[in-house]
C-alpha cells in the first residue's frame, strides 16, 4: 500500500464506519471491514508520520451527528476494544500485561450503553456514540430486560449514591428472526444483522416499539461508583458477581491465570457459541486486577488492559441445487443460489446471494457444484469457493429471462445511469419492478402509508387501480369498490384513504427517498431539504454544486443529477419533472417545510460545530438546538470538516485536536455574536 492507496482506504473505512454505526445500514461485511482496518494499522505502524487524524483507527467508531436524541457527554469515556484475529496475539497480550489473573468473557454482538443509578434508581442511559459523547436513551432503556429500573437494595451496603455500569444491548436469536420474517412478509427491508437490529430498535422514539422489541442486555463492567464499595474493588470478576446480586444480568465470564488456559477457554466458547440464544462474535480477555488496569491505562481509542479475539466465520460444504433470479425495484436482477440445507451458526441455511454475474464468473459456479459456504458476520450466507465442479459449465445469467416479465436481460448501466454493473430488466412495466416501487413508496421510512402493504398493492395492481406512483393518490376514486374487497370493509378502506391523505403532507426528506434514487436516503434528503426550498430546485443544481454539500459525495451527486435529467424516449421533459408535476397536481407536498423557514435567516447555514466543555449559561443540548435552529450542524467529534469548536471550561482532548487541525475555537459569547 502506498500513500495514495492509504488515503483511499481511509475514506472507504470512514464511509463503512459511518454506515455501520450512524445509519445502522452496513455497506461492508465484518470480515471485509476487519481486513481493511488491519491494512490501515499495518501501514500506519510503518509510516507513523503519515497517519491521517480522521483515520478510523484513531477514534472510537460512530458519531451522533444525525441523532434526534439529546446529546450527553460521558463521565467515563466509552472506549472500544482492540480486535485480534489469531492466538499468538492473545499470548503476546498476556505476556505484555503480565497480570496474575484474567477474565475471558463472551463478546456479545450488540450495542454498547452506559447506565447510571442514583440512590438505586436508574437516572440515565447513554449510547456510546463517538466514545465521548453519546445519546440519552434513558426512557427506552427502561424496557430492556437485564437493565433494572431500580437496584436490589437488599445487597447494597451503605447505599451507593451513584453507580455507573456498562452493558451490551442485544436482540435474541429467535426475536431477530421473528422480526426479520415479519419485515419480509410486509415487503420491508429486513435488518442486516443483530447488532444493527438492536441499534435500530433501541434508537426509536416510539416507546411502544421499544417495549415490544424484546431487547435484552448483559452488564460487563462497572464504570464508577460513589460511596462505600459493595464488592472486592480490586477484582473485575468480583464486580460482575456483585452486579448480579443487585439485579443485573451479567456477561458470562471465566477466571484464568495464564495464556494456555485463556486460549482453551476461548476455544471452548467458540465450540458452544452456535448453541447460545444470542449472538457473540468473539471473546474478550481482560486483566482482572483493577489496580493493574489503572496502571496500564488507555489509548485514545482502546483500553490497554483488554483485547477482543474475533472468531473466524464457520464454514461448511453443501450443494447448489438451483440458481434463481430476483427482480428488484430498480430493475436490478440478483442471482440467488438455492442450497442443500446446511446448519451454520445455529441456523439452517438454504440460500445465498450471488450478487451479480461478475461474482458468478469469479466463483466459477454452476448448478450441481459442491461449494463452501459461510455466514459473513455470522448472519449473511455467502459462497466462498467451489470445492468440486459437477461439470465444466458456469451459470450464465443472460441465458435466462426476467423472472417477472419474461423479457431479455441487459448488462451494464441502464439509461438513467443506475445499475452500473450486473444485470437488469430494462422493461419499465415489469410487474416485479412496479410492485416493489409501490412498496418502497409506501414504506415506513418513505411516505409511511399504513395499510398499503405488499398484499394490498398486488391486489390493486391486478385490478388496474395502480399503474404509476401518482395512482396512489387517486385510490379514493375506488373507495366504494374497495369496501367490497375480501379483507377490507368500510373501516379498513377509511383507514387506508386517511393514511394516503396524511402522506400528502410529509416533508420532502421522505419524498426524496421515496423517489427511489439509488443510495439516496433520508439523511441525504435532509441535506437537500436544508439547501433547496422545493424538490424541483434540486434538479437545477449541477453535479459540482451537489457534491459540495456536506454529506453528499461525487457518486451521490452524480446519481441525483442523472435522476433529475433522464428522459425516456418520447418525453420532452425529464421523467422526474413529469412525475413531480403529477404529484403536485394531486396535492403532494413538494416544499421543504421543517428544514427551512423563509422568514427566518440562517446565519449558521453550511457551518459544522462540535461542542465541548462546560459553557457559561447554556447546556450542551441547548447550544446544539440553537445552532441547528439557525441552520448549522452539530457533530460529536472533531475532524478536518469541523468549522468551529464551541469550547467551555474543561474542554479536554477535543480542544487539543481542534488546535492541531487548525479548527477555529469559539466561546459561547462568540457563538451568540454569530447569530446577530
XYZ file of C-alpha atoms in Angstrom:
676
model
C 0.000 0.000 0.000
C 1.361 3.414 -0.974
C 0.341 6.837 0.386
C -2.368 7.362 -2.236
C -3.864 3.920 -1.626
C -3.741 4.585 2.118
C -5.794 7.789 1.754
C -8.368 5.968 -0.377
C -8.551 3.183 2.199
C -9.090 5.722 4.998
C -12.001 7.266 3.061
C -13.518 3.841 2.402
C -13.185 2.846 6.062
C -14.769 6.153 7.151
C -17.722 5.552 4.846
C -18.146 1.955 6.048
C -17.861 3.011 9.694
C -20.480 5.758 9.282
C -22.859 3.363 7.507
C -22.454 0.792 10.305
C -22.526 2.994 13.410
C -24.544 6.044 12.323
C -27.001 4.719 9.727
C -27.391 1.144 11.009
C -27.082 0.104 7.351
C -23.693 -1.586 6.800
C -22.194 -1.478 3.298
C -19.401 -3.945 4.107
C -19.338 -7.323 5.830
C -17.499 -7.544 9.175
C -14.603 -9.735 7.922
C -14.036 -7.356 4.977
C -14.022 -4.325 7.284
C -11.700 -6.094 9.743
C -9.265 -6.817 6.898
C -9.381 -3.186 5.756
C -8.671 -1.968 9.300
C -5.735 -4.382 9.616
C -4.226 -2.975 6.407
C -4.615 0.573 7.714
C -2.963 -0.336 11.025
C -0.083 -2.067 9.247
C 0.578 0.970 7.033
C 0.305 3.395 9.958
C 2.731 1.318 12.014
C 5.312 1.630 9.218
C 4.540 5.285 8.460
C 3.556 6.970 11.764
C 4.276 10.409 10.273
C 1.555 9.864 7.644
C -1.296 8.815 9.947
C -4.477 10.665 8.959
C -6.043 12.359 12.028
C -9.505 11.224 10.867
C -8.483 7.607 10.252
C -10.996 5.198 11.860
C -8.033 3.583 13.636
C -7.580 6.771 15.658
C -11.045 7.047 17.175
C -13.951 5.072 18.553
C -16.354 4.083 15.774
C -19.510 6.118 15.351
C -20.834 9.582 15.973
C -24.159 11.149 16.880
C -24.260 13.862 14.259
C -27.556 12.555 12.816
C -29.191 11.606 16.079
C -32.518 13.084 17.186
C -31.843 12.144 20.827
C -30.377 14.607 23.308
C -26.587 14.541 23.412
C -24.764 13.741 26.643
C -21.058 13.747 27.494
C -19.862 10.566 29.172
C -18.457 10.873 32.675
C -16.218 7.889 31.865
C -15.205 7.562 28.175
C -16.780 4.540 26.481
C -13.839 3.162 24.531
C -13.927 0.280 22.083
C -11.707 -2.826 22.163
C -8.713 -3.687 20.045
C -9.542 -6.663 17.822
C -7.093 -9.502 17.193
C -7.520 -12.479 14.897
C -5.038 -15.139 15.972
C -3.999 -16.909 19.158
C -0.450 -15.554 19.003
C -1.723 -12.024 19.657
C -3.620 -13.240 22.729
C -0.444 -14.831 24.090
C 1.530 -11.642 23.400
C -1.118 -9.541 25.173
C -0.950 -11.715 28.301
C 2.862 -11.728 28.300
C 2.956 -7.948 27.906
C 0.420 -7.141 30.631
C 1.857 -9.824 32.976
C -1.079 -9.875 35.410
C -1.935 -12.564 37.936
C -5.453 -13.299 36.659
C -7.549 -12.606 33.578
C -11.252 -12.752 32.760
C -12.294 -14.353 29.469
C -15.786 -13.204 28.503
C -18.250 -13.760 25.686
C -18.208 -10.789 23.294
C -21.884 -10.019 22.768
C -22.828 -8.789 19.277
C -24.888 -5.757 20.236
C -24.907 -2.072 21.078
C -22.913 -0.688 24.000
C -24.701 1.541 26.523
C -23.825 3.009 29.899
C -26.452 3.180 32.676
C -26.232 5.390 35.768
C -28.070 4.969 39.086
C -28.529 7.460 41.894
C -29.666 6.089 45.244
C -30.516 2.820 43.497
C -32.740 4.345 40.784
C -31.964 4.431 37.047
C -31.493 8.094 36.111
C -29.645 7.975 32.787
C -28.769 5.620 29.935
C -26.359 6.640 27.181
C -25.269 5.103 23.876
C -21.549 5.021 23.137
C -21.635 7.497 20.238
C -18.062 8.544 19.488
C -16.847 7.285 22.871
C -17.008 10.709 24.497
C -20.486 11.993 23.605
C -23.493 9.714 23.243
C -27.282 9.800 23.064
C -29.610 9.958 26.066
C -31.889 6.899 25.721
C -32.996 6.690 29.365
C -36.707 6.134 28.703
C -36.010 3.419 26.121
C -33.593 1.612 28.456
C -36.390 1.045 30.990
C -37.855 -1.572 28.630
C -34.666 -3.618 28.211
C -34.552 -6.940 30.025
C -31.412 -7.137 32.159
C -31.223 -3.421 32.968
C -33.012 -2.925 36.310
C -35.027 0.255 36.765
C -34.283 0.015 40.499
C -31.424 -1.873 42.117
C -31.930 -4.593 44.708
C -31.370 -2.681 47.975
C -31.003 -5.885 49.944
C -27.461 -6.422 48.684
C -26.304 -2.799 48.568
C -24.217 -1.880 51.581
C -24.165 1.740 52.790
C -26.418 2.914 49.945
C -24.197 3.669 46.957
C -25.223 7.200 45.958
C -24.037 6.746 42.352
C -23.255 3.692 40.242
C -22.421 3.615 36.521
C -22.435 0.280 34.693
C -21.617 -0.531 31.085
C -23.883 -3.005 29.286
C -24.282 -4.558 25.854
C -27.816 -4.399 24.439
C -28.687 -7.219 22.047
C -31.571 -8.916 20.281
C -32.021 -12.646 20.990
C -31.683 -15.027 18.026
C -35.337 -16.060 17.951
C -36.603 -12.482 18.242
C -34.258 -11.280 15.482
C -35.550 -13.975 13.127
C -39.200 -13.234 14.022
C -38.777 -9.502 13.353
C -36.981 -10.064 10.045
C -39.589 -12.584 8.905
C -42.339 -10.065 9.672
C -40.498 -7.290 7.804
C -40.004 -9.516 4.755
C -43.676 -10.543 4.769
C -44.611 -6.865 4.795
C -42.289 -6.190 1.882
C -39.929 -4.136 4.043
C -36.167 -4.276 4.232
C -35.022 -6.682 6.976
C -32.243 -5.857 9.427
C -28.812 -6.848 8.140
C -27.508 -8.291 11.408
C -28.445 -8.422 15.106
C -26.215 -5.531 16.133
C -27.898 -3.180 13.672
C -31.306 -4.543 14.637
C -30.587 -3.750 18.291
C -29.329 -0.270 17.375
C -32.323 0.496 15.177
C -34.879 -0.674 17.732
C -33.136 0.969 20.688
C -32.884 4.344 18.961
C -36.543 4.714 18.031
C -38.664 7.472 19.566
C -41.705 5.185 19.750
C -41.658 3.638 23.230
C -44.299 1.089 22.195
C -41.888 -0.253 19.573
C -39.100 -0.484 22.151
C -41.406 -2.175 24.643
C -42.394 -4.880 22.136
C -38.923 -5.281 20.605
C -37.674 -7.852 23.119
C -34.301 -6.186 23.637
C -32.036 -7.657 26.333
C -28.753 -6.614 27.929
C -25.732 -8.044 29.710
C -23.687 -5.905 32.103
C -19.938 -6.286 31.545
C -18.172 -3.552 33.508
C -18.543 -1.238 36.497
C -17.531 2.180 35.203
C -17.585 4.054 38.514
C -19.362 4.335 41.856
C -19.688 6.921 44.607
C -19.979 5.602 48.159
C -18.743 2.600 50.080
C -17.791 -0.366 47.865
C -20.181 -3.311 47.789
C -17.674 -5.802 46.356
C -13.956 -6.585 46.187
C -12.882 -3.374 44.474
C -9.642 -4.900 43.203
C -11.343 -7.580 41.054
C -13.281 -7.120 37.823
C -14.649 -10.675 38.181
C -15.924 -9.913 41.681
C -17.589 -6.797 40.310
C -19.566 -8.869 37.796
C -20.727 -11.222 40.539
C -21.790 -8.246 42.670
C -23.796 -6.784 39.791
C -25.836 -9.970 39.589
C -26.847 -9.664 43.233
C -28.297 -6.182 42.691
C -30.401 -7.048 39.643
C -28.232 -7.125 36.512
C -27.800 -9.953 34.032
C -24.039 -10.165 33.521
C -21.924 -11.456 30.681
C -20.590 -14.984 31.134
C -17.016 -14.724 32.422
C -14.253 -17.245 33.189
C -11.336 -16.517 35.538
C -7.985 -17.801 34.191
C -4.368 -17.335 35.187
C -2.238 -17.968 32.074
C -2.289 -17.841 28.272
C -2.789 -21.604 27.797
C -5.940 -21.589 29.920
C -7.136 -18.394 28.238
C -6.748 -19.952 24.775
C -8.540 -23.130 25.857
C -11.387 -21.024 27.258
C -11.625 -19.021 24.031
C -11.786 -22.310 22.108
C -14.463 -23.645 24.478
C -16.621 -20.540 23.943
C -16.146 -20.925 20.196
C -17.352 -24.541 20.364
C -20.620 -23.707 22.128
C -21.407 -20.264 20.696
C -23.662 -21.653 17.962
C -25.983 -23.076 20.644
C -26.447 -19.791 22.515
C -29.809 -17.956 22.328
C -27.881 -14.766 21.474
C -25.066 -13.941 19.063
C -21.446 -13.480 20.056
C -18.749 -12.518 17.581
C -15.692 -13.152 19.741
C -14.215 -13.463 23.204
C -12.789 -10.669 25.359
C -9.700 -11.085 27.550
C -9.393 -8.583 30.427
C -6.900 -8.061 33.202
C -8.840 -8.909 36.373
C -6.966 -6.715 38.866
C -8.415 -3.198 38.656
C -5.233 -1.703 40.092
C -3.249 -3.171 37.202
C -5.914 -1.925 34.775
C -5.424 1.594 36.101
C -1.641 1.315 35.780
C -1.878 0.099 32.177
C -4.309 2.901 31.278
C -5.915 3.620 27.891
C -5.051 4.907 24.452
C -7.391 7.456 22.837
C -9.388 4.537 21.444
C -8.660 1.331 23.384
C -8.004 0.274 26.971
C -4.543 -1.356 27.236
C -5.875 -3.891 29.740
C -8.329 -5.690 27.423
C -8.348 -7.248 23.974
C -11.024 -8.876 21.774
C -10.449 -12.099 19.845
C -12.670 -12.355 16.722
C -13.710 -15.867 15.678
C -13.372 -16.792 12.014
C -16.740 -17.407 10.277
C -17.959 -21.025 10.400
C -17.656 -22.790 7.021
C -19.386 -25.911 5.620
C -19.745 -27.706 2.287
C -23.083 -28.081 0.504
C -24.575 -28.469 -2.981
C -26.042 -25.779 -5.244
C -29.450 -27.250 -6.110
C -30.553 -24.347 -8.301
C -29.846 -20.711 -9.148
C -32.849 -18.400 -9.343
C -33.177 -14.765 -10.349
C -34.954 -11.999 -8.422
C -36.004 -8.652 -9.911
C -35.828 -5.630 -7.633
C -37.406 -2.174 -7.535
C -34.847 -0.536 -9.858
C -34.867 -3.449 -12.301
C -31.672 -4.952 -10.980
C -31.763 -8.734 -11.262
C -29.969 -10.628 -8.500
C -28.956 -14.298 -8.839
C -29.526 -16.415 -5.703
C -28.097 -19.890 -5.086
C -30.585 -22.400 -3.651
C -28.595 -24.770 -1.444
C -28.933 -28.212 0.032
C -29.844 -27.203 3.621
C -26.861 -26.881 5.958
C -26.612 -25.580 9.535
C -24.320 -22.596 10.115
C -24.007 -20.561 13.305
C -27.006 -22.398 14.705
C -29.470 -21.734 11.875
C -30.474 -23.575 8.699
C -29.078 -22.039 5.505
C -30.844 -22.826 2.228
C -29.904 -19.885 0.005
C -27.046 -17.466 -0.603
C -26.976 -14.394 -2.808
C -24.535 -14.432 -5.724
C -24.872 -10.639 -6.158
C -24.190 -10.305 -9.901
C -22.812 -12.116 -12.998
C -19.265 -10.970 -12.220
C -19.320 -12.802 -8.864
C -20.634 -15.951 -10.571
C -17.762 -15.803 -13.072
C -15.240 -15.229 -10.307
C -16.546 -18.196 -8.318
C -16.860 -20.348 -11.467
C -20.098 -21.748 -10.024
C -22.994 -23.638 -11.611
C -25.985 -25.701 -10.531
C -24.857 -29.047 -9.074
C -21.466 -27.804 -7.810
C -20.265 -28.559 -4.284
C -19.447 -25.238 -2.626
C -18.009 -23.955 0.647
C -20.480 -21.695 2.457
C -20.086 -19.420 5.460
C -22.114 -16.795 7.269
C -20.360 -13.478 6.882
C -20.703 -11.575 10.171
C -22.367 -14.763 11.467
C -25.574 -13.731 9.643
C -25.384 -13.335 5.859
C -24.823 -16.640 3.984
C -22.257 -16.460 1.202
C -20.411 -18.874 -1.079
C -16.649 -18.685 -0.590
C -15.497 -21.013 -3.356
C -16.359 -24.072 -5.394
C -14.978 -27.263 -3.842
C -15.926 -29.644 -6.666
C -17.414 -28.919 -10.102
C -20.285 -31.031 -11.373
C -19.452 -30.075 -14.979
C -17.369 -27.582 -16.954
C -20.226 -25.089 -17.045
C -20.692 -21.693 -15.412
C -24.165 -20.325 -14.809
C -24.904 -17.512 -17.292
C -27.497 -15.014 -16.072
C -28.033 -13.716 -19.621
C -29.205 -17.103 -20.858
C -32.319 -16.503 -18.757
C -35.247 -14.092 -18.906
C -36.537 -11.707 -16.254
C -38.403 -13.953 -13.791
C -41.201 -11.390 -13.531
C -41.990 -10.174 -17.058
C -40.129 -12.762 -19.163
C -38.165 -10.121 -21.062
C -34.491 -10.214 -22.029
C -31.937 -9.010 -19.502
C -29.326 -6.345 -20.168
C -25.817 -5.857 -18.837
C -24.193 -2.651 -17.562
C -25.810 0.706 -16.818
C -29.408 1.491 -17.750
C -30.421 4.760 -19.436
C -30.555 6.695 -16.159
C -27.035 5.648 -15.230
C -28.115 3.238 -12.492
C -27.084 -0.403 -12.020
C -23.602 0.279 -13.357
C -22.680 -3.387 -13.005
C -24.544 -6.653 -13.078
C -27.785 -7.451 -14.878
C -31.083 -5.640 -15.065
C -34.520 -5.828 -16.658
C -34.996 -2.801 -18.967
C -38.797 -3.157 -19.042
C -40.286 -0.230 -17.037
C -43.600 -2.106 -16.940
C -42.079 -5.222 -15.368
C -44.580 -6.373 -12.691
C -41.860 -7.003 -10.077
C -40.420 -3.521 -10.516
C -43.842 -1.895 -10.380
C -44.829 -3.864 -7.272
C -41.621 -3.033 -5.409
C -41.685 0.630 -6.406
C -45.124 0.957 -4.823
C -43.990 -0.969 -1.717
C -40.954 1.272 -1.365
C -43.004 4.467 -1.772
C -45.471 3.390 0.921
C -42.826 2.048 3.328
C -42.422 3.483 6.802
C -39.218 5.441 6.159
C -40.578 6.908 2.910
C -44.165 8.184 2.693
C -45.305 5.939 5.575
C -48.712 4.879 4.239
C -50.039 2.446 6.826
C -52.261 -0.263 5.365
C -50.744 -0.135 1.872
C -48.616 -3.266 2.115
C -47.480 -5.862 -0.470
C -50.764 -7.801 -0.483
C -52.899 -4.688 -0.957
C -50.583 -3.321 -3.647
C -50.613 -6.634 -5.525
C -54.426 -6.675 -5.437
C -54.741 -3.049 -6.609
C -52.287 -3.648 -9.468
C -54.295 -6.679 -10.587
C -57.490 -4.581 -10.543
C -55.792 -1.911 -12.670
C -56.029 0.735 -9.950
C -52.250 1.154 -9.607
C -50.103 1.608 -12.710
C -47.847 4.507 -11.710
C -46.980 6.176 -8.400
C -49.481 9.079 -8.728
C -52.272 6.464 -8.866
C -51.831 6.020 -5.093
C -53.348 9.468 -4.668
C -56.246 8.531 -6.963
C -57.261 5.461 -4.963
C -60.021 7.460 -3.246
C -61.925 7.130 -6.547
C -62.244 3.396 -5.831
C -63.370 3.838 -2.205
C -66.757 2.150 -2.660
C -65.297 -0.736 -4.641
C -62.521 -1.127 -2.058
C -65.042 -1.664 0.738
C -66.370 -4.740 -1.110
C -62.971 -6.462 -1.447
C -62.100 -9.526 0.629
C -60.191 -8.493 3.735
C -61.314 -4.865 3.541
C -64.653 -3.461 4.648
C -65.658 0.115 5.446
C -63.244 0.755 8.334
C -60.183 -0.672 6.559
C -60.888 1.355 3.443
C -61.408 4.518 5.510
C -58.117 3.979 7.351
C -56.187 3.446 4.124
C -57.596 6.541 2.426
C -56.850 8.549 5.594
C -53.249 7.250 5.629
C -52.814 8.255 1.980
C -54.203 11.718 2.748
C -51.776 12.059 5.679
C -48.834 11.144 3.455
C -49.563 14.112 1.186
C -48.143 16.450 3.824
C -44.897 14.577 4.567
C -41.762 16.696 4.436
C -39.555 16.313 1.407
C -36.747 14.344 3.070
C -39.172 11.383 2.928
C -40.267 12.227 -0.601
C -36.675 12.410 -1.803
C -36.029 8.897 -0.505
C -39.351 7.643 -1.898
C -38.328 8.787 -5.391
C -36.042 5.756 -5.362
C -32.731 7.233 -6.480
C -30.108 4.519 -5.778
C -28.302 5.148 -2.482
C -30.229 8.367 -1.734
C -31.867 8.005 1.675
C -33.450 10.392 4.159
C -30.063 11.502 5.515
C -29.252 12.964 2.087
C -32.880 14.073 1.768
C -32.454 16.223 4.879
C -29.275 17.781 3.477
C -31.103 18.665 0.261
C -34.167 19.900 2.178
C -31.982 22.395 4.025
C -30.461 23.636 0.772
C -33.489 23.611 -1.547
C -36.898 25.201 -0.992
C -38.628 22.631 -3.231
C -37.828 19.227 -4.691
C -37.811 20.760 -8.170
C -34.965 23.077 -7.105
C -32.718 20.042 -6.689
C -32.869 19.465 -10.434
C -31.430 22.939 -11.065
C -28.189 22.098 -9.236
C -25.068 20.906 -11.035
C -23.086 17.828 -10.023
C -20.350 20.011 -8.529
C -22.880 22.064 -6.525
C -24.469 18.891 -5.164
C -21.093 17.359 -4.302
C -20.140 20.423 -2.257
C -22.986 19.818 0.204
C -21.974 18.224 3.484
C -22.779 14.503 3.375
C -23.097 14.262 -0.421
C -20.086 12.928 -2.297
C -19.416 12.832 -6.053
C -21.115 9.442 -6.512
C -24.362 10.517 -4.825
C -24.232 13.869 -6.631
C -24.000 12.106 -9.999
C -26.897 9.785 -9.155
C -29.097 12.738 -8.128
C -28.191 14.777 -11.209
C -28.795 11.880 -13.622
C -32.108 11.026 -11.948
C -33.385 14.582 -12.418
C -32.237 14.838 -16.060
C -33.080 11.425 -17.525
C -35.646 11.482 -20.349
C -37.455 8.412 -21.603
C -37.930 8.157 -25.391
C -40.773 10.418 -26.497
C -40.712 12.630 -23.401
C -39.994 16.321 -23.939
C -39.172 16.819 -20.264
C -37.142 14.740 -17.767
C -39.121 11.864 -16.271
C -38.588 13.183 -12.745
C -40.048 16.597 -13.610
C -43.119 14.966 -15.170
C -43.644 12.853 -12.045
C -43.255 15.851 -9.723
C -45.797 17.861 -11.693
C -48.287 14.987 -11.452
C -47.733 14.669 -7.699
C -48.084 18.415 -7.186
C -51.386 18.427 -9.107
C -52.628 15.718 -6.722
C -51.736 17.819 -3.677
C -48.493 16.096 -2.614
C -46.180 18.472 -0.765
C -43.016 19.356 -2.693
C -41.790 22.117 -0.378
C -39.196 21.908 2.383
C -41.246 22.635 5.490
C -39.455 21.831 8.746
C -35.945 22.270 7.333
C -36.358 25.813 6.090
C -38.027 28.948 7.347
C -38.023 31.616 4.660
C -38.926 34.274 7.238
C -36.016 33.410 9.493
C -32.383 33.989 8.471
C -29.977 31.057 8.681
C -26.680 32.684 9.759
C -25.037 29.319 10.507
C -26.080 27.564 7.289
C -23.329 25.311 5.980
C -21.290 25.525 9.192
C -20.383 22.487 11.298
C -19.828 22.742 15.063
C -18.501 20.489 17.808
C -19.316 21.343 21.439
C -17.034 20.527 24.370
C -16.580 21.551 27.975
C -18.975 23.394 30.309
C -20.499 26.535 28.790
C -21.219 29.616 30.943
C -25.008 29.731 30.543
C -26.113 27.110 28.002
C -26.422 23.383 28.473
C -24.912 21.324 25.661
C -28.309 20.324 24.270
C -29.444 23.974 24.399
C -26.368 25.080 22.467
C -26.867 22.287 19.932
C -30.524 23.266 19.407
C -29.538 26.910 19.000
C -27.003 26.009 16.318
C -29.378 23.692 14.434
C -32.256 26.201 14.592
C -30.007 28.699 12.821
C -29.024 26.332 10.033
C -25.832 24.849 11.494
C -24.885 21.208 12.004
C -23.622 19.714 15.280
C -21.181 16.803 15.199
C -19.879 14.659 18.024
C -16.218 14.540 17.014
C -13.608 16.935 15.639
C -12.360 16.364 12.088
C -10.974 18.336 9.156
C -14.564 19.133 8.155
C -15.340 20.782 11.504
C -15.849 24.533 11.092
C -15.892 25.583 14.748
C -15.230 24.100 18.165
C -17.545 25.683 20.749
C -15.467 25.307 23.921
C -16.257 25.931 27.565
C -14.370 25.089 30.750
C -12.589 21.711 30.943
C -12.627 21.375 27.161
C -10.324 18.332 27.214
C -8.908 16.366 24.268
C -11.245 17.839 21.658
C -9.693 21.262 22.158
C -6.205 19.864 21.562
C -7.364 18.027 18.433
C -9.116 21.136 17.087
C -5.965 23.194 17.601
C -3.817 20.563 15.863
C -6.183 20.575 12.849
C -6.469 24.356 12.716
C -10.178 24.340 13.599
C -11.398 27.710 14.852
C -12.207 27.656 18.593
C -15.009 29.965 19.779
C -16.695 30.817 23.075
C -20.414 30.903 23.854
C -20.336 34.685 23.541
C -18.747 34.463 20.082
C -21.426 31.982 19.013
C -24.161 34.388 20.064
C -22.464 37.198 18.109
C -22.560 34.989 15.004
C -26.351 34.828 15.321
C -26.831 38.617 15.213
